[in-house]
Amino acid sequence: MRILIKNGHVIDPKNRRDDKLDIYIENGLIVEIDKDLDYSGGDIEVIDAEGKLVVPGLIDMHCHLREPGYEYKEDIESGTRSAAVGGFTSIACMPNTNPVIDNQAIVEYVKTKAKNVGVVNVYPIGAITKGLKGEELAEIGELKFAGVVAVSDDGKPVMNSSLMRRALQYTNMFDTPVISHCEDLTLVGDGVMNEGYMSTYLGLKGITRAAEDVMVARDIVLSEVTGAPIHIAHVSTAGAVEIIRHAKARGVKVTCETCPHYFTLTDKAVEGYNTAAKMNPPLRTEEDVEAVKEGLKDGTIDVIATDHAPHHIDEKNVEFDKAANGIVGFETALALGITYLVDTGILTMSQLLQKMCVNPANILGLNKGSLGINRPADVIVIDKNEEYIVDINKFQSKSRNSPYHGYTLKGTVHYTIVGGKVIVRQKVLL
Ligand code: DOR
Ligand code: ZN
């Protein structure tokens, strides 16, 4: 179990490394990072990373692995394999499974299953409310004790403000972040896509952007009065970005994430009643996409998460109104970030990694996201200039629901190493 990664360009934002360096890994740990390392022996795997970037494994703080309960969409094995080929070495999975991750037994199940069949590190997120029903708080102390890294009712908002306030007061004692899916259901009504020109043109019921903005504002107020940190999931509107920017300037403990689809696509992608472009929150307008990019650039948006949300083809090959919300994300996220943010000069590669490794680790309290000496070797080798055409039929995920089929993107993952174990070698999943 010895690996020497030679001649690569190492970028490690947390440790301020940005240089041509070699990395030596032994017994799962990073032992040395320096110029021209010289280790030899028959048992050593030497990886030539000439012309490539060697960076910390990506961390996704928002995905859906669907197990237990919806294994026909994805399971822990297929989901972690999909993550690995996308360059993710650690992922946090949402609790909207069946049964819901709202008690110790299900947390234990996910952790045990991940240990046995998962190929990347899996961190379960527990529910805020029992059964995600929004009626009474889950046993958050028990969940924390069992090992959840955050709590969230993702997929649904906690509509009851009093309950959300108590959730924040309670989680603050356990130092557990609350991840909020912001959506005012009374404003959403029976909308199925963003409300605007496209929804009128397509004759589909719209969802006002205010549905998101109102809840973001509410949660910021509740974070402020309780003093508890809040993390806003999948920010998609210009209004939400502005509200969060303003709150951060006031010193509110708010962090947030967006997803690749909110900086690469608008509601125009729904044209033709394309259910592969149906998700929640819905794709918005050009103005929102520009605001999300500005938020990423000025630091208002801390994290890029995938919201990897696999669905079976039968749940997407139906009328737009009836189609399931969500897209798979692991296998395109890094390339979308490189193509749409780094290549366009919005972020440097180091800033992209800050949002895909360092910040998610910090928010979840994980000692991950950097290339630390004597730390588990979670490392990826990527070619940021290599182009490829997205083919959903080649995904490792069980599901194919992606709006990016046929896109030409830049950025490929050549090696994924998790805890010193090679999972992807020369672009091939082992
Ligand atoms: O599009 C989405 N899909 N948004 C969510 O909030 C939930 C997710 C899912 O679980 O499918
Ligand atoms: Zn959500």
mmCIF file of N, CA, C and O in Angstrom, residues 166-207:
data_model
loop_
_atom_site.group_PDB
_atom_site.id
_atom_site.type_symbol
_atom_site.label_atom_id
_atom_site.label_comp_id
_atom_site.label_asym_id
_atom_site.label_seq_id
_atom_site.Cartn_x
_atom_site.Cartn_y
_atom_site.Cartn_z
ATOM 1 N N ARG A 166 -36.991 26.186 17.281
ATOM 2 C CA ARG A 166 -36.586 25.220 18.307
ATOM 3 C C ARG A 166 -35.503 24.288 17.797
ATOM 4 O O ARG A 166 -34.592 23.911 18.528
ATOM 5 N N ALA A 167 -35.596 23.921 16.530
ATOM 6 C CA ALA A 167 -34.551 23.069 15.943
ATOM 7 C C ALA A 167 -33.201 23.770 16.023
ATOM 8 O O ALA A 167 -32.187 23.165 16.383
ATOM 9 N N LEU A 168 -33.192 25.065 15.730
ATOM 10 C CA LEU A 168 -31.927 25.818 15.770
ATOM 11 C C LEU A 168 -31.408 25.939 17.200
ATOM 12 O O LEU A 168 -30.202 25.760 17.454
ATOM 13 N N GLN A 169 -32.303 26.201 18.131
ATOM 14 C CA GLN A 169 -31.877 26.304 19.535
ATOM 15 C C GLN A 169 -31.274 24.983 20.000
ATOM 16 O O GLN A 169 -30.247 24.944 20.666
ATOM 17 N N TYR A 170 -31.925 23.916 19.614
ATOM 18 C CA TYR A 170 -31.535 22.589 20.065
ATOM 19 C C TYR A 170 -30.216 22.136 19.420
ATOM 20 O O TYR A 170 -29.297 21.686 20.104
ATOM 21 N N THR A 171 -30.121 22.289 18.093
ATOM 22 C CA THR A 171 -28.906 21.831 17.397
ATOM 23 C C THR A 171 -27.692 22.636 17.831
ATOM 24 O O THR A 171 -26.575 22.140 17.816
ATOM 25 N N ASN A 172 -27.914 23.874 18.204
ATOM 26 C CA ASN A 172 -26.803 24.729 18.629
ATOM 27 C C ASN A 172 -26.086 24.127 19.839
ATOM 28 O O ASN A 172 -24.870 24.216 19.962
ATOM 29 N N MET A 173 -26.832 23.446 20.708
ATOM 30 C CA MET A 173 -26.225 22.811 21.886
ATOM 31 C C MET A 173 -25.325 21.640 21.482
ATOM 32 O O MET A 173 -24.412 21.283 22.193
ATOM 33 N N PHE A 174 -25.667 21.030 20.345
ATOM 34 C CA PHE A 174 -24.903 19.857 19.903
ATOM 35 C C PHE A 174 -23.879 20.203 18.829
ATOM 36 O O PHE A 174 -23.230 19.319 18.280
ATOM 37 N N ASP A 175 -23.804 21.492 18.481
ATOM 38 C CA ASP A 175 -22.829 21.897 17.481
ATOM 39 C C ASP A 175 -23.068 21.169 16.148
ATOM 40 O O ASP A 175 -22.136 20.712 15.510
ATOM 41 N N THR A 176 -24.334 21.020 15.811
ATOM 42 C CA THR A 176 -24.696 20.323 14.571
ATOM 43 C C THR A 176 -25.327 21.315 13.602
ATOM 44 O O THR A 176 -26.307 21.968 13.961
ATOM 45 N N PRO A 177 -24.772 21.458 12.425
ATOM 46 C CA PRO A 177 -25.372 22.428 11.510
ATOM 47 C C PRO A 177 -26.757 22.006 11.015
ATOM 48 O O PRO A 177 -27.029 20.813 10.835
ATOM 49 N N VAL A 178 -27.609 22.997 10.806
ATOM 50 C CA VAL A 178 -28.921 22.773 10.197
ATOM 51 C C VAL A 178 -28.816 23.195 8.735
ATOM 52 O O VAL A 178 -28.376 24.308 8.426
ATOM 53 N N ILE A 179 -29.194 22.280 7.841
ATOM 54 C CA ILE A 179 -29.180 22.590 6.411
ATOM 55 C C ILE A 179 -30.633 22.796 5.986
ATOM 56 O O ILE A 179 -31.457 21.892 6.115
ATOM 57 N N SER A 180 -30.930 23.983 5.512
ATOM 58 C CA SER A 180 -32.330 24.297 5.241
ATOM 59 C C SER A 180 -32.663 24.286 3.749
ATOM 60 O O SER A 180 -32.024 24.955 2.944
ATOM 61 N N HIS A 181 -33.670 23.510 3.417
ATOM 62 C CA HIS A 181 -34.260 23.500 2.072
ATOM 63 C C HIS A 181 -35.318 24.604 2.086
ATOM 64 O O HIS A 181 -36.363 24.454 2.706
ATOM 65 N N CYS A 182 -35.025 25.715 1.431
ATOM 66 C CA CYS A 182 -35.851 26.917 1.560
ATOM 67 C C CYS A 182 -36.909 27.025 0.469
ATOM 68 O O CYS A 182 -36.592 27.249 -0.702
ATOM 69 N N GLU A 183 -38.137 26.895 0.891
ATOM 70 C CA GLU A 183 -39.245 26.906 -0.057
ATOM 71 C C GLU A 183 -40.525 27.149 0.744
ATOM 72 O O GLU A 183 -40.843 26.349 1.623
ATOM 73 N N ASP A 184 -41.216 28.239 0.472
ATOM 74 C CA ASP A 184 -42.499 28.475 1.138
ATOM 75 C C ASP A 184 -43.589 27.793 0.318
ATOM 76 O O ASP A 184 -43.936 28.235 -0.782
ATOM 77 N N LEU A 185 -44.108 26.714 0.871
ATOM 78 C CA LEU A 185 -45.063 25.884 0.109
ATOM 79 C C LEU A 185 -46.350 26.627 -0.229
ATOM 80 O O LEU A 185 -46.999 26.315 -1.230
ATOM 81 N N THR A 186 -46.707 27.627 0.579
ATOM 82 C CA THR A 186 -47.932 28.374 0.261
ATOM 83 C C THR A 186 -47.712 29.224 -0.986
ATOM 84 O O THR A 186 -48.652 29.521 -1.720
ATOM 85 N N LEU A 187 -46.484 29.626 -1.230
ATOM 86 C CA LEU A 187 -46.180 30.373 -2.458
ATOM 87 C C LEU A 187 -45.941 29.431 -3.644
ATOM 88 O O LEU A 187 -46.185 29.795 -4.787
ATOM 89 N N VAL A 188 -45.441 28.238 -3.364
ATOM 90 C CA VAL A 188 -45.187 27.270 -4.442
ATOM 91 C C VAL A 188 -46.507 26.797 -5.048
ATOM 92 O O VAL A 188 -46.643 26.694 -6.272
ATOM 93 N N GLY A 189 -47.505 26.560 -4.198
ATOM 94 C CA GLY A 189 -48.786 26.060 -4.692
ATOM 95 C C GLY A 189 -48.585 24.804 -5.516
ATOM 96 O O GLY A 189 -47.828 23.915 -5.118
ATOM 97 N N ASP A 190 -49.191 24.747 -6.691
ATOM 98 C CA ASP A 190 -48.954 23.561 -7.525
ATOM 99 C C ASP A 190 -48.043 23.878 -8.708
ATOM 100 O O ASP A 190 -48.134 23.267 -9.771
ATOM 101 N N GLY A 191 -47.142 24.839 -8.508
ATOM 102 C CA GLY A 191 -46.161 25.177 -9.539
ATOM 103 C C GLY A 191 -45.192 24.034 -9.778
ATOM 104 O O GLY A 191 -44.898 23.248 -8.874
ATOM 105 N N VAL A 192 -44.696 23.944 -11.026
ATOM 106 C CA VAL A 192 -43.779 22.842 -11.365
ATOM 107 C C VAL A 192 -42.483 23.319 -12.002
ATOM 108 O O VAL A 192 -41.559 22.530 -12.203
ATOM 109 N N MET A 193 -42.430 24.616 -12.350
ATOM 110 C CA MET A 193 -41.177 25.180 -12.876
ATOM 111 C C MET A 193 -41.112 26.652 -12.473
ATOM 112 O O MET A 193 -42.055 27.167 -11.866
ATOM 113 N N ASN A 194 -40.007 27.318 -12.808
ATOM 114 C CA ASN A 194 -39.897 28.727 -12.466
ATOM 115 C C ASN A 194 -41.016 29.534 -13.122
ATOM 116 O O ASN A 194 -41.363 29.302 -14.278
ATOM 117 N N GLU A 195 -41.549 30.496 -12.354
ATOM 118 C CA GLU A 195 -42.616 31.335 -12.902
ATOM 119 C C GLU A 195 -42.004 32.464 -13.730
ATOM 120 O O GLU A 195 -41.138 33.191 -13.262
ATOM 121 N N GLY A 196 -42.442 32.569 -14.974
ATOM 122 C CA GLY A 196 -41.907 33.623 -15.836
ATOM 123 C C GLY A 196 -42.322 33.388 -17.269
ATOM 124 O O GLY A 196 -43.286 32.653 -17.542
ATOM 125 N N TYR A 197 -41.569 33.979 -18.187
ATOM 126 C CA TYR A 197 -41.889 33.868 -19.607
ATOM 127 C C TYR A 197 -42.015 32.401 -20.035
ATOM 128 O O TYR A 197 -42.964 32.014 -20.710
ATOM 129 N N MET A 198 -41.027 31.569 -19.616
ATOM 130 C CA MET A 198 -41.015 30.170 -20.073
ATOM 131 C C MET A 198 -42.219 29.378 -19.563
ATOM 132 O O MET A 198 -42.774 28.559 -20.297
ATOM 133 N N SER A 199 -42.607 29.618 -18.316
ATOM 134 C CA SER A 199 -43.755 28.860 -17.784
ATOM 135 C C SER A 199 -45.030 29.270 -18.520
ATOM 136 O O SER A 199 -45.881 28.436 -18.817
ATOM 137 N N THR A 200 -45.126 30.557 -18.851
ATOM 138 C CA THR A 200 -46.296 31.023 -19.605
ATOM 139 C C THR A 200 -46.288 30.407 -21.001
ATOM 140 O O THR A 200 -47.292 29.875 -21.481
ATOM 141 N N TYR A 201 -45.109 30.458 -21.628
ATOM 142 C CA TYR A 201 -44.948 29.918 -22.985
ATOM 143 C C TYR A 201 -45.298 28.426 -23.039
ATOM 144 O O TYR A 201 -45.946 27.945 -23.964
ATOM 145 N N LEU A 202 -44.870 27.692 -22.017
ATOM 146 C CA LEU A 202 -45.098 26.243 -22.005
ATOM 147 C C LEU A 202 -46.462 25.875 -21.413
ATOM 148 O O LEU A 202 -46.882 24.720 -21.478
ATOM 149 N N GLY A 203 -47.132 26.848 -20.839
ATOM 150 C CA GLY A 203 -48.427 26.567 -20.228
ATOM 151 C C GLY A 203 -48.309 25.722 -18.975
ATOM 152 O O GLY A 203 -49.187 24.930 -18.640
ATOM 153 N N LEU A 204 -47.192 25.879 -18.267
ATOM 154 C CA LEU A 204 -46.995 25.126 -17.019
ATOM 155 C C LEU A 204 -47.145 26.073 -15.833
ATOM 156 O O LEU A 204 -46.828 27.264 -15.936
ATOM 157 N N LYS A 205 -47.590 25.553 -14.722
ATOM 158 C CA LYS A 205 -47.757 26.388 -13.522
ATOM 159 C C LYS A 205 -46.397 26.801 -12.965
ATOM 160 O O LYS A 205 -45.505 25.973 -12.813
ATOM 161 N N GLY A 206 -46.271 28.079 -12.637
ATOM 162 C CA GLY A 206 -44.979 28.608 -12.204
ATOM 163 C C GLY A 206 -44.800 28.638 -10.697
ATOM 164 O O GLY A 206 -45.761 28.642 -9.926
ATOM 165 N N ILE A 207 -43.517 28.665 -10.299
ATOM 166 C CA ILE A 207 -43.137 28.842 -8.887
ATOM 167 C C ILE A 207 -42.410 30.185 -8.801
ATOM 168 O O ILE A 207 -41.365 30.368 -9.438
#
